[in-house]
mmCIF file of C-alpha atoms in Angstrom:
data_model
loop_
_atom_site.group_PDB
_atom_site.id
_atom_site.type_symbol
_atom_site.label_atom_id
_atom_site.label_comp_id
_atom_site.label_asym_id
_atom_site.label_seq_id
_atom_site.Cartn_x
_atom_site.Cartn_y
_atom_site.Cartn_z
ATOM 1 C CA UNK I 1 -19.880 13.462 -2.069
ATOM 2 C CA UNK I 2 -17.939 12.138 1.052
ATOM 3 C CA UNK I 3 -14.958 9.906 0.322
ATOM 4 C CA UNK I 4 -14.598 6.874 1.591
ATOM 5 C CA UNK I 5 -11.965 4.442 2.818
ATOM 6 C CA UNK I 6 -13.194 1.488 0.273
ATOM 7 C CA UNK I 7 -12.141 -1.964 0.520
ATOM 8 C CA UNK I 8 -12.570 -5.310 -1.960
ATOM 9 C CA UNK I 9 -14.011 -8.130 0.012
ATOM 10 C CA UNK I 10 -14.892 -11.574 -1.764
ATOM 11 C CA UNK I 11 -15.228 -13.836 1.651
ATOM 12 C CA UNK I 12 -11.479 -14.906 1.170
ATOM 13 C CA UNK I 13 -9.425 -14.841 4.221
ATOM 14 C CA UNK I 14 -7.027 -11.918 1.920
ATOM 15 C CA UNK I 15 -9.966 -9.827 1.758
ATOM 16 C CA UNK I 16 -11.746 -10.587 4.888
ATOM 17 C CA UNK I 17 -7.879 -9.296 6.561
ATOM 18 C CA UNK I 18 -7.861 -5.999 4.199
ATOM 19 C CA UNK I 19 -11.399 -5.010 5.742
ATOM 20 C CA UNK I 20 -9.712 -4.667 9.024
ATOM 21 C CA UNK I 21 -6.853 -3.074 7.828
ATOM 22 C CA UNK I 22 -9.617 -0.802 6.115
ATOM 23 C CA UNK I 23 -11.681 -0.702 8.660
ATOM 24 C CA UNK I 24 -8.585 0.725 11.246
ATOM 25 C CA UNK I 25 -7.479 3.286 8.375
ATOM 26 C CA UNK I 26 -11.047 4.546 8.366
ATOM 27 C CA UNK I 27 -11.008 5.348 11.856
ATOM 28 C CA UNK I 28 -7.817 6.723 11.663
ATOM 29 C CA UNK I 29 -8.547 9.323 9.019
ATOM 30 C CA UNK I 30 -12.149 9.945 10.834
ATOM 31 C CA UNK I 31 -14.022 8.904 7.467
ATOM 32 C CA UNK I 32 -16.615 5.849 6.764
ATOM 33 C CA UNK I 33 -15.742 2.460 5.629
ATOM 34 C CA UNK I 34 -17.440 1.264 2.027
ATOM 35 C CA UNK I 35 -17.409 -2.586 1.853
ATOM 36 C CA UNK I 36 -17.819 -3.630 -2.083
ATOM 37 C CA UNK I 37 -18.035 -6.929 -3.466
ATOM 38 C CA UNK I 38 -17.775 -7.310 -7.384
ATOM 39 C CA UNK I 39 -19.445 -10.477 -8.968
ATOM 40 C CA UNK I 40 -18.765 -10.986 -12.667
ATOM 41 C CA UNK I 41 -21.521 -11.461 -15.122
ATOM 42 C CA UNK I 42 -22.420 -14.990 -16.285
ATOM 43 C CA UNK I 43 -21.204 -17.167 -17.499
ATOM 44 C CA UNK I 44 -17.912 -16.609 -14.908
ATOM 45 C CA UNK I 45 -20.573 -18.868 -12.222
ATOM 46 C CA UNK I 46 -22.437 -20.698 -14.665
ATOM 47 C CA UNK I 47 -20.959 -23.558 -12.279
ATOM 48 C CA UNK I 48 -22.197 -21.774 -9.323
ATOM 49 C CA UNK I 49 -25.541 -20.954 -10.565
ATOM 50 C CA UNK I 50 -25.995 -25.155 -11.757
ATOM 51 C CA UNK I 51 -24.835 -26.447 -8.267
ATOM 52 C CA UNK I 52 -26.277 -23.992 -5.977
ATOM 53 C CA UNK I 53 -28.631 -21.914 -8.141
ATOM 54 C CA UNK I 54 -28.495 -17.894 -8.399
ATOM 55 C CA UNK I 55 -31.029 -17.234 -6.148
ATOM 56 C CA UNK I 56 -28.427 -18.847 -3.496
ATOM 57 C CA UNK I 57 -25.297 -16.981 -4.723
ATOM 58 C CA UNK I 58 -27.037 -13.766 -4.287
ATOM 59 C CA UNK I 59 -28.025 -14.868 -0.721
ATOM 60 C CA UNK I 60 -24.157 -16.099 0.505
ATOM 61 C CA UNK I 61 -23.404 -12.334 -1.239
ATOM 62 C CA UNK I 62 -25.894 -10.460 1.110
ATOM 63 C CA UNK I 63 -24.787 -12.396 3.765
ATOM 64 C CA UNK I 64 -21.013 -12.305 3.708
ATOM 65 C CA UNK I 65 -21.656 -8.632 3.056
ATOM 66 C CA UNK I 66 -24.336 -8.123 6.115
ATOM 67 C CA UNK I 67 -22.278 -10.006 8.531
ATOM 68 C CA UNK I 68 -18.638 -8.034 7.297
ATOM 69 C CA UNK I 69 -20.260 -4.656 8.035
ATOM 70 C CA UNK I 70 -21.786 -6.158 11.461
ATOM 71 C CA UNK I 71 -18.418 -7.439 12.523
ATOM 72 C CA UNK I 72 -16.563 -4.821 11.580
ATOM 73 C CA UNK I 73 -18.526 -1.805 13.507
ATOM 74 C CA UNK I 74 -18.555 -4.216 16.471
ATOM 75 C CA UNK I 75 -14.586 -4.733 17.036
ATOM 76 C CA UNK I 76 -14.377 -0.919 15.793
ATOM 77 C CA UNK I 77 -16.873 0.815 17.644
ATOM 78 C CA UNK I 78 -17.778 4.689 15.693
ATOM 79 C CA UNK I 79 -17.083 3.292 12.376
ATOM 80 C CA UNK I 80 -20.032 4.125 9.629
ATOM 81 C CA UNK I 81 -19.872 0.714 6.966
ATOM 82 C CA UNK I 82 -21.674 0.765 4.175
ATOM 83 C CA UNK I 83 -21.713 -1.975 1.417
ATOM 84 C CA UNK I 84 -22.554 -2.271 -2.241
ATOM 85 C CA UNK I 85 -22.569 -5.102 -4.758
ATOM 86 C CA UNK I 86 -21.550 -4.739 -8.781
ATOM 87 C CA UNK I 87 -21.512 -6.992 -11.279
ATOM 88 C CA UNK I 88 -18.831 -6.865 -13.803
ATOM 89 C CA UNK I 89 -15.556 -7.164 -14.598
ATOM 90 C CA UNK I 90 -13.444 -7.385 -11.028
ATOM 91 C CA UNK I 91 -10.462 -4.459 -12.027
ATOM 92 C CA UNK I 92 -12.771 -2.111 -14.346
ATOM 93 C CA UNK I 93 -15.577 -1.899 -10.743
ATOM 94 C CA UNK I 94 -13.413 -1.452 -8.321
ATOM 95 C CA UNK I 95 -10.427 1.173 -10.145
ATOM 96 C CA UNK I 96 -14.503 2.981 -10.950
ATOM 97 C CA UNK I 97 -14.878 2.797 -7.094
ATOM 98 C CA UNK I 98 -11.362 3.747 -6.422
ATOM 99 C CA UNK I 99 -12.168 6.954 -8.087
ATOM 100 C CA UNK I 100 -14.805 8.083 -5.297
ATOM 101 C CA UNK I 101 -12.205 6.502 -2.862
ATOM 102 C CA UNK I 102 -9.876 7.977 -0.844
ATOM 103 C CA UNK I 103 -8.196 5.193 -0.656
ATOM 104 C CA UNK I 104 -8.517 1.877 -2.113
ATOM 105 C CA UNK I 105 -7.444 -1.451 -0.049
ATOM 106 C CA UNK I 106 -7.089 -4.823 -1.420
ATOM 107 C CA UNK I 107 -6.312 -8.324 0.297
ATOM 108 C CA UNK I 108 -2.676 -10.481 -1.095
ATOM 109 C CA UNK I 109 -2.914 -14.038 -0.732
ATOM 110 C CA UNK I 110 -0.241 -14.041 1.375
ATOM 111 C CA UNK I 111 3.440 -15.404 0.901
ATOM 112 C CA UNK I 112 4.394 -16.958 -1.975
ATOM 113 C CA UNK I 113 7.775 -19.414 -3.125
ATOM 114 C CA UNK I 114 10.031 -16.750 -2.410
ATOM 115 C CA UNK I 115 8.806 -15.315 0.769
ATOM 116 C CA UNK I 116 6.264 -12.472 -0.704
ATOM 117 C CA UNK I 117 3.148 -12.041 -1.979
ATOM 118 C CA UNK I 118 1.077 -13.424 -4.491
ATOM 119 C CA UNK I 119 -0.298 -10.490 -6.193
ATOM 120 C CA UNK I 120 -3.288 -11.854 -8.337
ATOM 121 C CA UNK I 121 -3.862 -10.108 -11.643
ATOM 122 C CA UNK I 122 -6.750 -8.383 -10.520
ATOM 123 C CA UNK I 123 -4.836 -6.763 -7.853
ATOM 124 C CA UNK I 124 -2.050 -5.851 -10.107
ATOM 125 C CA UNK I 125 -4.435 -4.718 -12.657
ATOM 126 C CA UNK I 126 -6.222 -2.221 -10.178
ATOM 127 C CA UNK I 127 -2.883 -0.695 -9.076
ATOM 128 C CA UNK I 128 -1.593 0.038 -12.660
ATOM 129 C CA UNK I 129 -4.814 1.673 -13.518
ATOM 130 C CA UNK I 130 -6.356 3.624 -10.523
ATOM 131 C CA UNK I 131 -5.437 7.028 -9.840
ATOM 132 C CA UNK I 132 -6.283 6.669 -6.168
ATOM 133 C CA UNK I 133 -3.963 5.573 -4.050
ATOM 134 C CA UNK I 134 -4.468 1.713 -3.778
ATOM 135 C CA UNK I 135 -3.302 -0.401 -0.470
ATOM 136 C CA UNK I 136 -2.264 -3.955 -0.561
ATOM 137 C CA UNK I 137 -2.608 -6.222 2.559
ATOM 138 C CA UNK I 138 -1.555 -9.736 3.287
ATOM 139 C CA UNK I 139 -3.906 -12.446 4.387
ATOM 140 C CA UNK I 140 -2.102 -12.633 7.272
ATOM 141 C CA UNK I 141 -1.998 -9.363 8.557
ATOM 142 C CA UNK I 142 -2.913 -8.362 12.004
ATOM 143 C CA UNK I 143 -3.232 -5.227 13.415
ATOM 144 C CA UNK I 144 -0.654 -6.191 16.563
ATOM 145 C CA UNK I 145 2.144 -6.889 13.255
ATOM 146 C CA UNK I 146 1.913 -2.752 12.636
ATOM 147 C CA UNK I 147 3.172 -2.453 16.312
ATOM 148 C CA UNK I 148 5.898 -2.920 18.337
ATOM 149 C CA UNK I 149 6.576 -4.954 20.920
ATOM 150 C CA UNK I 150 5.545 -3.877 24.447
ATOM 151 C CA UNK I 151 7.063 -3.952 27.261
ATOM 152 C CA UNK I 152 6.834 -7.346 27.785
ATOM 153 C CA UNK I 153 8.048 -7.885 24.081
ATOM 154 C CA UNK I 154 5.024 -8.910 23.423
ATOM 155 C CA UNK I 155 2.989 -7.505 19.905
ATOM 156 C CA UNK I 156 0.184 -5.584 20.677
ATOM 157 C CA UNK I 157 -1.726 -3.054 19.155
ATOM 158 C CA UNK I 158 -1.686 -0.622 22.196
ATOM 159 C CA UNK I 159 2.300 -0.115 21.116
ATOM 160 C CA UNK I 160 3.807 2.793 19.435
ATOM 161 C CA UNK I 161 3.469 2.144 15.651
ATOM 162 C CA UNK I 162 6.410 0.976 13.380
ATOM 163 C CA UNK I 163 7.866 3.190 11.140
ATOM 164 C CA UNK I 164 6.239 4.096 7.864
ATOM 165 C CA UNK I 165 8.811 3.916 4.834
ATOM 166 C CA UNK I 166 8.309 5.813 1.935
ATOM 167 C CA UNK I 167 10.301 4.591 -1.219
ATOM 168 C CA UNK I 168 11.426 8.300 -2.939
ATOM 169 C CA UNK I 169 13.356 8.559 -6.617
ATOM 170 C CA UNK I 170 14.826 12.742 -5.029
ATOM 171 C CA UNK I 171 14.862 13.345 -9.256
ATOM 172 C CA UNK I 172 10.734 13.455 -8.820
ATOM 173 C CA UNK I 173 9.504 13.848 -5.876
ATOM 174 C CA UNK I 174 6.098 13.836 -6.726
ATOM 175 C CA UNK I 175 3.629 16.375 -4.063
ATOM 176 C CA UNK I 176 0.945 13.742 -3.639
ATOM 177 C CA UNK I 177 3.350 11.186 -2.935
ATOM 178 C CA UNK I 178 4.948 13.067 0.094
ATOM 179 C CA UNK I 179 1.769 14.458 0.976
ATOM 180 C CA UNK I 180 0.189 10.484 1.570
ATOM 181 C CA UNK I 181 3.405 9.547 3.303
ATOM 182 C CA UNK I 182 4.121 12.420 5.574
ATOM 183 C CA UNK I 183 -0.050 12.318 6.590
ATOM 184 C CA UNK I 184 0.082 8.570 7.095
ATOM 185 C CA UNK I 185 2.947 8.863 9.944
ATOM 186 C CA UNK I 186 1.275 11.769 11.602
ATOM 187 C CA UNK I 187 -1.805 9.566 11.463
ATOM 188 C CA UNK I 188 0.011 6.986 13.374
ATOM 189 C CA UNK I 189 2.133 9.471 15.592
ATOM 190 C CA UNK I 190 5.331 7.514 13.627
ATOM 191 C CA UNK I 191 8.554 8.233 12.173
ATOM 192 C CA UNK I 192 8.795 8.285 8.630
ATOM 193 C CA UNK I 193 11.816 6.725 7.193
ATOM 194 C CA UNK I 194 12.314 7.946 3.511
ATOM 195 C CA UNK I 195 14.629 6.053 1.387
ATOM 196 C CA UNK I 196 16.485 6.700 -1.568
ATOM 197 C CA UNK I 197 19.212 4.686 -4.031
ATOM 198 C CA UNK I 198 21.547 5.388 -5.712
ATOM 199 C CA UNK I 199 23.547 3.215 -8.410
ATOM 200 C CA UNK I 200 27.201 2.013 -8.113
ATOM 201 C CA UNK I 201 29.564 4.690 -9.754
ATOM 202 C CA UNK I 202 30.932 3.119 -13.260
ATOM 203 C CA UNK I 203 34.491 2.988 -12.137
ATOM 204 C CA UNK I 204 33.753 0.914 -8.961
ATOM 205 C CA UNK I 205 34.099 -2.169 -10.877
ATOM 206 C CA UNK I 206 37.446 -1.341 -12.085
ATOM 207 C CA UNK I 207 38.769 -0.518 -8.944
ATOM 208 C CA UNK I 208 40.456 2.849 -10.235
ATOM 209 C CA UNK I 209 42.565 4.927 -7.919
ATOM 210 C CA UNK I 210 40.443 7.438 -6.560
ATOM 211 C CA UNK I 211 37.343 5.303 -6.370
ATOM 212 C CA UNK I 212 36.964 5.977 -2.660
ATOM 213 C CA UNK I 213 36.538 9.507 -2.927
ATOM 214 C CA UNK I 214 34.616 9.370 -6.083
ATOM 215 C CA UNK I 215 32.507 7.139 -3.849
ATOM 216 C CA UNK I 216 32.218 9.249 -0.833
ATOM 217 C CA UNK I 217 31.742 12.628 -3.015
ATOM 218 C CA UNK I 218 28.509 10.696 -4.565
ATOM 219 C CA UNK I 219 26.972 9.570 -1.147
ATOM 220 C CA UNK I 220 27.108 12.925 0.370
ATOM 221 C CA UNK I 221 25.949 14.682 -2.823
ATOM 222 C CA UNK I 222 23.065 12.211 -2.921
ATOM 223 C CA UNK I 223 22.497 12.779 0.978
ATOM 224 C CA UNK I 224 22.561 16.294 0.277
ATOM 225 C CA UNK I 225 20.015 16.126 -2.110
ATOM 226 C CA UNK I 226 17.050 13.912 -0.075
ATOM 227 C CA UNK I 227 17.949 16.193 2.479
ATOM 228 C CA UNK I 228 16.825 18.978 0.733
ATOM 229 C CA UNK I 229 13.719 16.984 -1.127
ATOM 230 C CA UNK I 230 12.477 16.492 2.212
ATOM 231 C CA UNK I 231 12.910 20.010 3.572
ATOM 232 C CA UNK I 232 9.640 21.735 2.871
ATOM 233 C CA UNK I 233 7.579 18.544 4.139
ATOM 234 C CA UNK I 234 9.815 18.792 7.369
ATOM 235 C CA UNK I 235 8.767 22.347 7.532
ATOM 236 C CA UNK I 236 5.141 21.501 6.292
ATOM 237 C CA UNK I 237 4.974 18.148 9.207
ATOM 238 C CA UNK I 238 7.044 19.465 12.254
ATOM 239 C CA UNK I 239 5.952 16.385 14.310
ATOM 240 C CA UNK I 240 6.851 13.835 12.531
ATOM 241 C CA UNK I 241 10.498 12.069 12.742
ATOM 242 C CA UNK I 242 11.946 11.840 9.528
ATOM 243 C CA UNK I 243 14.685 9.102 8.986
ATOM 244 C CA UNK I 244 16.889 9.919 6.136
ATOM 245 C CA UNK I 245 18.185 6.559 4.745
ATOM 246 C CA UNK I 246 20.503 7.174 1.440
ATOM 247 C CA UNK I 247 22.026 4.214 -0.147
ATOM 248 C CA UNK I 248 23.732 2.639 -2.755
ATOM 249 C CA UNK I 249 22.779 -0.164 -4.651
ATOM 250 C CA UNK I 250 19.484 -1.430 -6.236
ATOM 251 C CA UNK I 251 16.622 0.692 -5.379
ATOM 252 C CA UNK I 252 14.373 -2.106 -4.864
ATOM 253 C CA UNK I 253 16.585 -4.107 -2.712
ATOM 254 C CA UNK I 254 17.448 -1.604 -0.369
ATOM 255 C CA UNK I 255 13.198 -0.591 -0.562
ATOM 256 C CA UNK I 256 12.276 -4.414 0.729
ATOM 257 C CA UNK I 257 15.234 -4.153 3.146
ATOM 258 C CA UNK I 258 14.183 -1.253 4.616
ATOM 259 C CA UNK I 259 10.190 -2.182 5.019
ATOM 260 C CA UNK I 260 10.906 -5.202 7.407
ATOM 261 C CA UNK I 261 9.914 -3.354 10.637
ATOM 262 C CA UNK I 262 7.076 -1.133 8.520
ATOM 263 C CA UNK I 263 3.939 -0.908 9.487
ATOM 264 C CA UNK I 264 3.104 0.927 6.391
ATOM 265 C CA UNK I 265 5.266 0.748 3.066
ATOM 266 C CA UNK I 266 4.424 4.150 0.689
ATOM 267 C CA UNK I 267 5.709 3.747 -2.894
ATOM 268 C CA UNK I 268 4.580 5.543 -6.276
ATOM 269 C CA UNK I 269 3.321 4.711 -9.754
ATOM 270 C CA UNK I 270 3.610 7.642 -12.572
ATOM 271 C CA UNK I 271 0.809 7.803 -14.791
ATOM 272 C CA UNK I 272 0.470 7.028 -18.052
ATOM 273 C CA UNK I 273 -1.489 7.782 -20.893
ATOM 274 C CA UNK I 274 -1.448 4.425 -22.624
ATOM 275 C CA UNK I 275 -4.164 2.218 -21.987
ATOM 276 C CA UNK I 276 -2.105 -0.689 -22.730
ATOM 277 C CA UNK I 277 0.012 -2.962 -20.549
ATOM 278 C CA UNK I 278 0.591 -2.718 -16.650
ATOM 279 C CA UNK I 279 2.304 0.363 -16.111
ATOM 280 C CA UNK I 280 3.899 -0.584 -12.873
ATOM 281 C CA UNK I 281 7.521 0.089 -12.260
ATOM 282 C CA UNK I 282 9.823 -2.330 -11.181
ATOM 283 C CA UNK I 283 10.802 -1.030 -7.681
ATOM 284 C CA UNK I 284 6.975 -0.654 -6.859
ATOM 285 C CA UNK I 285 6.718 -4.473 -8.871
ATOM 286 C CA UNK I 286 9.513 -5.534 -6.190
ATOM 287 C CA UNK I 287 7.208 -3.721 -3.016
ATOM 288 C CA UNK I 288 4.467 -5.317 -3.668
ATOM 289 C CA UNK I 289 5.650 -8.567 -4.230
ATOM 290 C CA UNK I 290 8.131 -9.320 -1.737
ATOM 291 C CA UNK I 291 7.147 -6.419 1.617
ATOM 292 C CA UNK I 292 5.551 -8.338 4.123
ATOM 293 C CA UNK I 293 3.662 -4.843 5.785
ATOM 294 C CA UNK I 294 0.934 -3.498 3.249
ATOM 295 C CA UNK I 295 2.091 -1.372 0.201
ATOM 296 C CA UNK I 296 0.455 1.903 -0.668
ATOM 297 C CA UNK I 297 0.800 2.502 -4.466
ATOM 298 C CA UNK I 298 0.135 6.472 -4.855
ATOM 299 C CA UNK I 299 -0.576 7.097 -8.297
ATOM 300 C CA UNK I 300 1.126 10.578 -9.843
ATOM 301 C CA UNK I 301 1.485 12.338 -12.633
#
């Protein structure tokens, strides 16, 4: 079976803004776009069904699905959409669909109190689950934001894009997770910017003699080491630009800092056996709550 680049779309502006993204990542990787909308099973629009009746529902469904795919091949002329329609439970359908996926994309609502998403449970739910990689986007995404300026310094999409960062703990670097990151900047003929943390060395808030070498000994050990994480990928990509960015401090800090001129942020989630609880760790938490660009979680063992 052909993958797919599979999106989520429930008519909300967040969704309606991932199908673009999806639909441009489609053409990108040269594959077909899949268009799914989930419905869950009665008595979730019991209220629906008594103001509008069921026979309706099912007819805005069609529709918002019949005039996505239309849209969509008409601003992206040679893209193949197809839709389907489930009924279920939201995050069970869609991490199902993620698995014939070959990526998974997924609309934020946008900015929330403290300047970053709102990442809805379902959302979160999917990306702690799937083993696809899963992409979230903001509502308010637009494919000039991915750009950079022209020479007018104006955003358009007919700019070089912006760097894609990839978020990398050098103690694991996992294959898949370079793999996604290193393909997604030679996708987008970008440089890749990989960063990597490092904590504060004990003494440093003690301010013992010596601290500045201890200091300096750590950052170019840790240098030292992305530098040769990222060797056979260099070797493996010779065309894309890799930006080595080692710091110290919190890892998910420096991550968010970092992403601000992204047009693609690239972070992992480990994979657990477990079935219980969101297995999501806190820098990727941090990514996807508070990066304006959209977040690729790449799940990995």
């Amino acid at each position: 079976m052909s993958r797919t680049v599979t999106v989520g779309l429930d008519g909300s502006p967040e969704s309606r803004a991932a199908a673009e993204w999806a639909a441009r990542e489609a053409l990108l990787r040269s594959l077909p776009l899949k268009i799914v909308h989930v419905g869950e099973p009665v008595p979730e629009y019991t209220a629906w069904a008594a103001l509008h009746g069921p026979e309706t529902y099912q007819h805005w469904v069609e529709q918002i699905l019949r005039e996505s795919a239309e849209g969509l091949q008409v601003r992206h002329p040679g893209l193949e959409v197809t839709s389907e329609q489930f009924t279920g439970t939201v995050a069970d359908i869609l991490c199902e669909a993620a698995g014939f996926a070959e990526l998974l994309v997924l609309g934020s609502r946008g900015f929330g109190g403290i300047g970053g998403f709102m990442v809805g449970s379902v959302s979160l739910s999917v990306v702690a689950h799937a083993e696809r990689p899963v992409v979230l986007v903001r509502a308010e995404e637009l494919a000039a934001d991915e750009h950079e300026m022209d020479p007018s310094g104006v955003p358009s999409a007919a700019a070089p894009f912006r760097p894609v960062v990839l978020g990398l703990d050098i103690d694991a670097p996992d294959d898949t997770l370079m793999e996604f990151a290193f393909d997604a900047a030679t996708r987008r003929e970008a440089s890749l910017r990989v960063v990597h943390a490092w904590p504060e060395p004990p003494t440093s808030f003690y301010r013992f003699p010596g601290d500045a070498e201890l200091y300096d000994s750590l950052e170019r050990q840790q240098a030292a080491a992305l530098a040769e994480a990222l060797r056979p990928w260099r070797q493996k990509f010779p065309g894309v630009e890799v930006i080595e960015a080692s710091r110290c401090g919190s890892a998910a800090q420096i991550l968010v800092n970092a992403s601000r001129d992204a047009s693609l942020a690239v972070v992992g989630r480990r994979i657990r056996t477990s079935s219980l609880g969101a297995h999501i760790g806190h820098v990727t938490h941090a990514a996807l709550h508070h990066i304006t660009a959209p977040v690729a979680v790449v799940a990995h063992v």
